[in-house]
Amino acid sequence: MSVDVEDYFHVSVFDGIVPRSTWGDMESRVCRNTERLLDIFDRYAVQSTFFVLGWVAERHPSLVRSIADRGHELASHGYAHRLVYDQTPETFRDDVRRAKSIIEDAGGRAVSGYRAPSYSVTPRSLWALDILIEEGYAYDASIFPIRHDRYGIPVSPREPFRVERSAGSLMEVPGSTVRIGPLNLPVGGGGYFRILPYAWTRWGIGRLNQDAQSAVFYLHPWEIDPEQPRLPAGWLGRFRHYRNLGLTEERLTALLEDFRFAPVGTLLRTRAQLAAGPLAPLALPYVW
Ligand SMILES: [Zn+2]
């Protein structure tokens, strides 16, 4: 289980509509929505990984502390929610370093996981993995092995795997998919959880579990907030962001009743133990 802790106006679809210089003037709803998720997780005794945006952690350190105190794993969603492939390696390094430091200071514990805004580690931005290794991250959860207009590496492995890079290695934790014919179809949360019927997610995760695979599920605090202010965007952006917001909380509780969940770090440690030793490093099975 994972949560990307950001406010409704941080979402990439509003890039250019809500400039970063005005973020501080927007009504913030992230604390209330995240606390609500924490309460739901408490009710089902679920521990999760919270990939916190550095910008949020800087303004709300008590929220970060609360997440840690309630037994969850803290991880990084970067600082300024810029797509990785829109950054230079230098600005990306500054962004992930700054976020890690702010979240660690606020939460009082080490951060070892990273998830990029909008899964933006793609064939254009694989250099980011080297920087994450150099900046002390042990795992990345930013590659979705699907075709999508803004992200995805369709041929990337569908299960967690170790990536060998010149800077060292890290674990890659891909977004979950089921394989149907030649296609990988997403089953692990976000818009797919909200927009498609819940039966799709339940079937997909069940199918992964039958094959002794874990699903990596993700959602955002703003997805359980149907009252959030409406922002202008194109029709596709509005559809993806606002569709079924009023149904998400109910679906989440159904999901928590149907399956058991753990933080990403726990999943990786369990896999390493099951493999009876360190997982053998694999090179990425493709060259771009
Ligand atoms: Zn995000």
Short mmCIF file of C-alpha atoms and ligand atoms in Angstrom, two decimals:
data_model
loop_
_atom_site.label_atom_id
_atom_site.label_comp_id
_atom_site.label_asym_id
_atom_site.label_seq_id
_atom_site.Cartn_x
_atom_site.Cartn_y
_atom_site.Cartn_z
CA MET A 1 0.00 0.00 0.00
CA SER A 2 1.35 3.41 -0.86
CA VAL A 3 0.16 7.02 -0.77
CA ASP A 4 1.65 9.95 -2.70
CA VAL A 5 1.23 12.81 -0.22
CA GLU A 6 0.51 15.93 -2.27
CA ASP A 7 -2.25 18.51 -2.49
CA TYR A 8 -4.88 18.62 -5.26
CA PHE A 9 -3.12 21.55 -6.99
CA HIS A 10 0.27 19.76 -7.19
CA VAL A 11 -0.98 17.23 -9.73
CA SER A 12 0.85 17.33 -13.08
CA VAL A 13 -2.39 17.95 -15.00
CA PHE A 14 -2.48 21.43 -13.38
CA ASP A 15 1.12 22.30 -14.34
CA GLY A 16 0.91 25.72 -15.97
CA ILE A 17 -2.61 26.27 -14.57
CA VAL A 18 -1.46 26.63 -10.96
CA PRO A 19 2.11 28.04 -11.18
CA ARG A 20 4.50 26.94 -8.44
CA SER A 21 4.86 30.57 -7.35
CA THR A 22 1.17 30.54 -6.32
CA TRP A 23 1.12 27.18 -4.49
CA GLY A 24 1.53 28.94 -1.15
CA ASP A 25 -1.64 30.98 -1.79
CA MET A 26 -3.85 27.96 -2.49
CA GLU A 27 -6.22 26.47 0.08
CA SER A 28 -4.32 23.49 1.51
CA ARG A 29 -6.31 20.31 2.14
CA VAL A 30 -3.49 17.77 2.27
CA CYS A 31 -3.26 17.50 6.08
CA ARG A 32 -6.95 16.83 6.62
CA ASN A 33 -7.13 14.32 3.76
CA THR A 34 -3.97 12.50 4.84
CA GLU A 35 -5.19 12.32 8.46
CA ARG A 36 -8.39 10.78 7.13
CA LEU A 37 -6.40 8.13 5.28
CA LEU A 38 -4.38 7.48 8.44
CA ASP A 39 -7.63 6.92 10.36
CA ILE A 40 -8.90 4.49 7.70
CA PHE A 41 -5.59 2.59 7.76
CA ASP A 42 -5.74 2.44 11.57
CA ARG A 43 -9.23 0.97 11.40
CA TYR A 44 -7.96 -1.88 9.18
CA ALA A 45 -4.55 -2.18 10.92
CA VAL A 46 -2.82 -1.44 7.62
CA GLN A 47 0.67 0.02 7.41
CA SER A 48 1.54 1.90 4.25
CA THR A 49 4.40 3.72 2.56
CA PHE A 50 3.83 7.48 2.32
CA PHE A 51 5.80 9.10 -0.53
CA VAL A 52 5.70 12.67 0.77
CA LEU A 53 6.26 15.68 -1.46
CA GLY A 54 9.14 17.72 0.02
CA TRP A 55 7.17 20.94 -0.47
CA VAL A 56 4.41 19.51 1.73
CA ALA A 57 6.84 18.16 4.36
CA GLU A 58 8.52 21.57 4.63
CA ARG A 59 5.21 23.29 5.41
CA HIS A 60 3.63 20.52 7.47
CA PRO A 61 6.39 18.73 9.42
CA SER A 62 3.88 17.65 12.07
CA LEU A 63 1.99 15.68 9.40
CA VAL A 64 5.21 13.84 8.50
CA ARG A 65 5.86 13.12 12.17
CA SER A 66 2.30 11.88 12.58
CA ILE A 67 2.68 9.45 9.64
CA ALA A 68 5.87 8.05 11.18
CA ASP A 69 4.45 7.90 14.71
CA ARG A 70 1.47 5.90 13.48
CA GLY A 71 3.79 3.18 12.22
CA HIS A 72 4.04 3.89 8.50
CA GLU A 73 7.07 4.06 6.22
CA LEU A 74 8.23 7.50 5.08
CA ALA A 75 9.51 7.86 1.52
CA SER A 76 10.08 10.70 -0.94
CA HIS A 77 7.95 12.05 -3.80
CA GLY A 78 10.66 14.63 -4.65
CA TYR A 79 10.46 18.30 -3.65
CA ALA A 80 8.71 20.35 -6.33
CA HIS A 81 6.65 17.78 -8.28
CA ARG A 82 8.52 18.36 -11.55
CA LEU A 83 8.42 15.54 -14.11
CA VAL A 84 11.82 13.84 -14.13
CA TYR A 85 12.23 14.01 -17.91
CA ASP A 86 11.57 17.77 -17.83
CA GLN A 87 14.52 18.30 -15.45
CA THR A 88 18.27 18.35 -15.96
CA PRO A 89 20.26 15.81 -13.95
CA GLU A 90 21.48 18.70 -11.79
CA THR A 91 18.02 20.03 -10.91
CA PHE A 92 16.78 16.47 -10.32
CA ARG A 93 19.65 15.82 -7.92
CA ASP A 94 18.87 19.01 -5.98
CA ASP A 95 15.16 18.08 -5.89
CA VAL A 96 15.58 14.54 -4.52
CA ARG A 97 18.34 15.56 -2.10
CA ARG A 98 16.27 18.43 -0.69
CA ALA A 99 13.15 16.27 -0.32
CA LYS A 100 15.03 13.45 1.45
CA SER A 101 16.62 15.84 3.90
CA ILE A 102 13.36 17.68 4.73
CA ILE A 103 11.35 14.46 5.20
CA GLU A 104 14.08 12.84 7.32
CA ASP A 105 14.33 15.96 9.52
CA ALA A 106 10.56 16.12 9.97
CA GLY A 107 10.01 12.39 10.51
CA GLY A 108 13.15 11.62 12.49
CA ARG A 109 13.97 8.53 10.47
CA ALA A 110 15.83 7.55 7.32
CA VAL A 111 14.12 7.69 3.92
CA SER A 112 15.17 5.06 1.38
CA GLY A 113 12.36 5.03 -1.21
CA TYR A 114 11.44 7.41 -4.03
CA ARG A 115 8.51 7.71 -6.42
CA ALA A 116 8.64 10.26 -9.25
CA PRO A 117 5.75 12.59 -10.06
CA SER A 118 3.53 10.90 -12.67
CA TYR A 119 5.83 7.85 -12.95
CA SER A 120 8.17 10.03 -15.02
CA VAL A 121 11.18 7.67 -15.07
CA THR A 122 10.95 6.65 -18.71
CA PRO A 123 13.43 5.74 -21.47
CA ARG A 124 14.30 9.47 -21.57
CA SER A 125 15.16 9.72 -17.88
CA LEU A 126 16.83 6.46 -16.82
CA TRP A 127 19.82 8.60 -15.73
CA ALA A 128 17.68 9.45 -12.71
CA LEU A 129 18.35 5.95 -11.30
CA ASP A 130 22.09 6.74 -11.06
CA ILE A 131 21.35 9.93 -9.16
CA LEU A 132 18.94 8.18 -6.78
CA ILE A 133 21.64 5.60 -5.97
CA GLU A 134 24.23 8.34 -5.41
CA GLU A 135 21.80 10.26 -3.17
CA GLY A 136 21.29 7.25 -0.90
CA TYR A 137 17.96 5.90 -2.10
CA ALA A 138 17.65 2.08 -1.90
CA TYR A 139 14.54 1.69 -4.04
CA ASP A 140 12.62 3.50 -6.74
CA ALA A 141 8.93 3.05 -7.59
CA SER A 142 8.70 5.24 -10.69
CA ILE A 143 8.60 2.89 -13.68
CA PHE A 144 5.18 1.76 -14.90
CA PRO A 145 5.52 -1.11 -17.43
CA ILE A 146 2.67 0.13 -19.61
CA ARG A 147 1.95 2.31 -22.63
CA HIS A 148 0.59 5.72 -21.61
CA ASP A 149 0.67 9.17 -23.19
CA ARG A 150 2.92 10.67 -20.51
CA TYR A 151 4.90 7.79 -18.98
CA GLY A 152 5.71 4.10 -19.03
CA ILE A 153 8.29 1.57 -20.23
CA PRO A 154 6.08 -1.22 -21.63
CA VAL A 155 8.91 -3.79 -21.80
CA SER A 156 10.11 -3.24 -18.22
CA PRO A 157 9.69 -6.15 -15.75
CA ARG A 158 6.31 -6.37 -14.00
CA GLU A 159 7.70 -7.47 -10.63
CA PRO A 160 10.24 -5.79 -8.34
CA PHE A 161 13.77 -6.26 -9.67
CA ARG A 162 17.27 -5.06 -8.91
CA VAL A 163 18.72 -2.52 -11.33
CA GLU A 164 22.48 -2.46 -11.87
CA ARG A 165 23.81 0.94 -12.87
CA SER A 166 27.29 2.40 -13.04
CA ALA A 167 26.65 4.18 -9.74
CA GLY A 168 25.65 0.92 -7.97
CA SER A 169 22.29 -0.78 -7.70
CA LEU A 170 18.79 -0.20 -6.36
CA MET A 171 15.51 -2.07 -6.31
CA GLU A 172 12.88 -1.00 -8.81
CA VAL A 173 9.26 -1.48 -7.67
CA PRO A 174 7.01 -1.15 -10.74
CA GLY A 175 3.37 -0.17 -10.75
CA SER A 176 1.22 -3.33 -10.82
CA THR A 177 -0.21 -4.75 -14.02
CA VAL A 178 -1.85 -7.90 -15.25
CA ARG A 179 -0.70 -9.34 -18.54
CA ILE A 180 -3.48 -9.95 -21.06
CA GLY A 181 -2.23 -11.08 -24.45
CA PRO A 182 0.42 -8.60 -25.56
CA LEU A 183 -0.70 -5.90 -23.10
CA ASN A 184 0.18 -4.97 -19.53
CA LEU A 185 -2.94 -3.45 -17.96
CA PRO A 186 -2.70 -1.41 -14.72
CA VAL A 187 -4.50 -2.74 -11.66
CA GLY A 188 -2.73 -0.90 -8.83
CA GLY A 189 -4.60 2.31 -8.09
CA GLY A 190 -4.75 5.97 -9.08
CA GLY A 191 -7.13 6.87 -11.87
CA TYR A 192 -7.57 3.20 -12.80
CA PHE A 193 -8.98 2.52 -9.33
CA ARG A 194 -11.32 5.50 -9.42
CA ILE A 195 -12.46 5.45 -13.03
CA LEU A 196 -12.90 1.71 -13.68
CA PRO A 197 -15.31 -0.40 -11.59
CA TYR A 198 -13.81 -1.75 -8.34
CA ALA A 199 -14.32 -5.28 -9.70
CA TRP A 200 -11.39 -4.64 -12.08
CA THR A 201 -8.96 -3.90 -9.25
CA ARG A 202 -10.23 -6.79 -7.14
CA TRP A 203 -9.89 -9.22 -10.03
CA GLY A 204 -6.42 -7.92 -11.01
CA ILE A 205 -4.93 -8.02 -7.51
CA GLY A 206 -6.51 -11.44 -6.94
CA ARG A 207 -4.91 -12.72 -10.11
CA LEU A 208 -1.48 -11.42 -9.05
CA ASN A 209 -1.90 -13.00 -5.61
CA GLN A 210 -2.81 -16.34 -7.21
CA ASP A 211 0.60 -16.22 -8.90
CA ALA A 212 2.22 -15.47 -5.49
CA GLN A 213 2.85 -11.87 -6.54
CA SER A 214 2.10 -8.79 -4.46
CA ALA A 215 0.33 -5.82 -5.96
CA VAL A 216 1.73 -2.33 -5.43
CA PHE A 217 -1.29 -0.12 -4.83
CA TYR A 218 -1.14 3.70 -4.82
CA LEU A 219 -3.52 6.55 -4.13
CA HIS A 220 -3.44 10.25 -3.25
CA PRO A 221 -5.05 12.12 -0.32
CA TRP A 222 -7.00 14.35 -2.75
CA GLU A 223 -8.69 11.26 -4.21
CA ILE A 224 -10.90 10.92 -1.13
CA ASP A 225 -11.87 14.62 -1.18
CA PRO A 226 -14.87 15.24 -3.44
CA GLU A 227 -15.24 18.77 -2.01
CA GLN A 228 -11.86 20.00 -3.34
CA PRO A 229 -11.92 23.23 -5.37
CA ARG A 230 -12.39 22.66 -9.10
CA LEU A 231 -9.48 23.87 -11.24
CA PRO A 232 -9.60 24.49 -14.99
CA ALA A 233 -7.87 21.90 -17.19
CA GLY A 234 -8.53 20.19 -20.51
CA TRP A 235 -11.38 17.65 -20.66
CA LEU A 236 -9.05 14.65 -20.36
CA GLY A 237 -7.28 16.14 -17.36
CA ARG A 238 -10.59 16.96 -15.68
CA PHE A 239 -11.89 13.46 -16.36
CA ARG A 240 -8.78 11.82 -14.93
CA HIS A 241 -8.67 14.04 -11.84
CA TYR A 242 -12.32 14.47 -10.82
CA ARG A 243 -14.04 11.27 -11.95
CA ASN A 244 -15.60 9.29 -9.08
CA LEU A 245 -13.87 11.21 -6.26
CA GLY A 246 -16.99 10.59 -4.17
CA LEU A 247 -16.64 6.81 -4.54
CA THR A 248 -12.97 6.38 -3.67
CA GLU A 249 -13.18 6.17 0.10
CA GLU A 250 -15.86 3.49 -0.04
CA ARG A 251 -13.83 1.54 -2.60
CA LEU A 252 -10.72 1.88 -0.46
CA THR A 253 -12.45 0.34 2.55
CA ALA A 254 -13.69 -2.51 0.31
CA LEU A 255 -10.11 -3.04 -0.88
CA LEU A 256 -8.81 -3.10 2.69
CA GLU A 257 -11.42 -5.69 3.59
CA ASP A 258 -10.57 -7.86 0.57
CA PHE A 259 -6.74 -7.88 0.77
CA ARG A 260 -3.86 -7.53 3.23
CA PHE A 261 -1.28 -4.80 2.71
CA ALA A 262 2.19 -3.79 3.91
CA PRO A 263 4.64 -0.94 3.28
CA VAL A 264 6.88 -1.19 0.20
CA GLY A 265 10.03 -1.51 2.34
CA THR A 266 8.51 -4.49 4.17
CA LEU A 267 7.57 -6.12 0.85
CA LEU A 268 11.14 -5.80 -0.41
CA ARG A 269 12.66 -7.18 2.80
CA THR A 270 10.26 -10.13 2.70
CA ARG A 271 11.16 -10.88 -0.90
CA ALA A 272 14.86 -10.73 -0.12
CA GLN A 273 14.36 -13.19 2.76
CA LEU A 274 12.28 -15.51 0.59
CA ALA A 275 15.10 -15.49 -1.95
CA ALA A 276 17.35 -16.82 0.85
CA GLY A 277 19.91 -14.10 0.50
CA PRO A 278 20.40 -10.96 -1.52
CA LEU A 279 18.50 -10.95 -4.80
CA ALA A 280 20.80 -11.43 -7.74
CA PRO A 281 21.34 -8.13 -9.56
CA LEU A 282 19.80 -7.92 -13.02
CA ALA A 283 20.70 -5.50 -15.72
CA LEU A 284 17.73 -3.68 -17.23
CA PRO A 285 16.72 -6.06 -20.03
CA TYR A 286 16.83 -3.36 -22.67
CA VAL A 287 19.03 -0.57 -23.99
CA TRP A 288 17.65 2.79 -25.06
ZN ZN B 1 2.38 13.17 -7.48
#
